[in-house]
């Protein structure tokens, strides 16, 4: 079955620092998405990125489908970036299969 | 703001009771999915409804059931609550079953 692993599991940054989060898949990537879950539990869609690179402000993402991984870059981090970042894939009945998550804390 | 709302925000029940959680999808979204997120874990897919019919189910027992209504609202019902049902329950709506899902704020359920 599909296994979605994310690294690192936990990350603490000083405000203004940059970071890279990784998502590895055991099967071929399909309909990959990145989400941010804020401390109140709300899941926010960041990127739909089955392949290639996208950028949105301080965030960007790259998926290399042939090598079964995706990266999320956060530049000039802010305290509001804190929370848990999930990657997720869909297949079959279009359910999301979520990764293990990266818990990010940005310190002021 | 995703336009997806859920009620109630928090709920406390005792083991053996039944619970109904509600979700209001974005207007025009004909697909709703429900997920269970235990503390410290990623969300797990419960089931999906497409045009009021179940369109896929995860590894959850039959005591988890759902309904989707024509007015873009939906329900998740859980019977015979168990302690392990304590979790954040998330609904997500999408314009169609193969399109991006947008999540509501969730309902936190505590079973004592």
Short mmCIF file of C-alpha atoms in Angstrom, two decimals, chain B:
data_model
loop_
_atom_site.label_atom_id
_atom_site.label_comp_id
_atom_site.label_asym_id
_atom_site.label_seq_id
_atom_site.Cartn_x
_atom_site.Cartn_y
_atom_site.Cartn_z
CA UNK B 1 -11.58 30.77 4.91
CA UNK B 2 -12.64 27.72 2.90
CA UNK B 3 -16.40 28.26 3.05
CA UNK B 4 -16.85 24.90 4.75
CA UNK B 5 -18.40 25.00 8.21
CA UNK B 6 -18.82 22.30 10.85
CA UNK B 7 -20.85 22.02 14.01
CA UNK B 8 -20.47 21.68 16.87
CA UNK B 9 -16.87 22.81 17.42
CA UNK B 10 -16.45 20.65 20.53
CA UNK B 11 -18.41 17.75 21.95
CA UNK B 12 -18.13 15.47 24.97
CA UNK B 13 -19.88 12.09 25.01
CA UNK B 14 -19.70 8.96 27.10
CA UNK B 15 -18.84 5.48 25.89
CA UNK B 16 -21.78 3.70 24.24
CA UNK B 17 -23.59 6.89 23.22
CA UNK B 18 -24.34 8.02 19.68
CA UNK B 19 -23.20 11.26 18.08
CA UNK B 20 -24.08 13.27 14.96
CA UNK B 21 -21.62 15.75 13.48
CA UNK B 22 -22.66 18.22 10.81
CA UNK B 23 -20.94 19.86 7.86
CA UNK B 24 -22.02 22.55 5.43
CA UNK B 25 -20.16 22.42 2.14
CA UNK B 26 -19.43 25.26 -0.24
CA UNK B 27 -22.34 26.00 -2.52
CA UNK B 28 -22.05 24.00 -5.73
CA UNK B 29 -19.77 21.34 -4.25
CA UNK B 30 -21.35 17.94 -4.88
CA UNK B 31 -18.77 15.90 -2.99
CA UNK B 32 -18.08 15.69 0.74
CA UNK B 33 -15.45 13.59 2.49
CA UNK B 34 -15.00 12.88 6.19
CA UNK B 35 -11.73 12.26 7.99
CA UNK B 36 -10.76 11.28 11.53
CA UNK B 37 -7.60 12.76 13.01
CA UNK B 38 -6.33 11.26 16.24
CA UNK B 39 -3.99 13.32 18.39
CA UNK B 40 -0.51 13.57 16.84
CA UNK B 41 -1.45 11.77 13.64
CA UNK B 42 -2.49 12.66 10.11
CA UNK B 43 -6.15 12.56 9.07
CA UNK B 44 -7.56 9.16 8.14
CA UNK B 45 -10.23 8.84 5.43
CA UNK B 46 -13.63 7.63 6.72
CA UNK B 47 -15.83 7.91 3.62
CA UNK B 48 -16.85 10.11 0.74
CA UNK B 49 -20.30 11.05 -0.58
CA UNK B 50 -20.86 12.12 -4.17
CA UNK B 51 -24.30 13.40 -5.15
CA UNK B 52 -25.83 11.86 -2.00
CA UNK B 53 -24.40 8.37 -2.60
CA UNK B 54 -21.43 6.81 -0.78
CA UNK B 55 -18.46 6.91 -3.15
CA UNK B 56 -15.77 5.11 -1.20
CA UNK B 57 -15.04 4.08 2.34
CA UNK B 58 -11.91 3.76 4.44
CA UNK B 59 -11.10 1.16 7.06
CA UNK B 60 -13.84 2.14 9.54
CA UNK B 61 -16.56 -0.12 11.00
CA UNK B 62 -20.23 0.15 9.99
CA UNK B 63 -21.08 2.08 13.16
CA UNK B 64 -19.62 5.06 11.28
CA UNK B 65 -22.28 6.18 8.81
CA UNK B 66 -23.09 9.27 6.83
CA UNK B 67 -25.65 11.21 4.89
CA UNK B 68 -25.41 13.93 2.28
CA UNK B 69 -28.35 16.22 1.54
CA UNK B 70 -29.27 18.20 -1.60
CA UNK B 71 -28.69 21.51 0.21
CA UNK B 72 -24.87 20.89 0.44
CA UNK B 73 -25.08 19.77 4.07
CA UNK B 74 -23.96 16.41 5.38
CA UNK B 75 -23.79 14.36 8.57
CA UNK B 76 -21.41 11.90 10.15
CA UNK B 77 -23.06 9.53 12.63
CA UNK B 78 -21.15 7.34 15.04
CA UNK B 79 -22.98 4.72 17.10
CA UNK B 80 -21.80 2.87 20.21
CA UNK B 81 -18.99 5.33 20.89
CA UNK B 82 -15.67 3.95 22.05
CA UNK B 83 -12.85 5.74 23.86
CA UNK B 84 -10.67 5.50 20.71
CA UNK B 85 -13.25 7.55 18.79
CA UNK B 86 -11.92 10.62 20.57
CA UNK B 87 -10.44 12.71 17.76
CA UNK B 88 -10.79 15.73 15.51
CA UNK B 89 -13.35 15.03 12.78
CA UNK B 90 -12.84 16.94 9.57
CA UNK B 91 -15.13 17.28 6.60
CA UNK B 92 -13.94 18.43 3.20
CA UNK B 93 -15.94 19.49 0.19
CA UNK B 94 -14.97 19.58 -3.48
CA UNK B 95 -16.69 20.68 -6.67
CA UNK B 96 -16.46 17.11 -7.97
CA UNK B 97 -15.12 13.84 -6.57
CA UNK B 98 -11.79 14.07 -8.43
CA UNK B 99 -11.10 17.72 -7.59
CA UNK B 100 -9.25 19.43 -4.76
CA UNK B 101 -10.91 19.08 -1.35
CA UNK B 102 -11.35 22.07 0.99
CA UNK B 103 -11.51 21.37 4.69
CA UNK B 104 -13.72 22.72 7.44
CA UNK B 105 -12.42 23.71 10.89
CA UNK B 106 -13.31 20.35 12.42
CA UNK B 107 -15.25 19.04 15.41
CA UNK B 108 -13.28 17.88 18.45
CA UNK B 109 -14.97 14.85 20.01
CA UNK B 110 -14.01 13.56 23.43
CA UNK B 111 -15.40 10.20 24.55
CA UNK B 112 -15.25 9.52 28.30
#
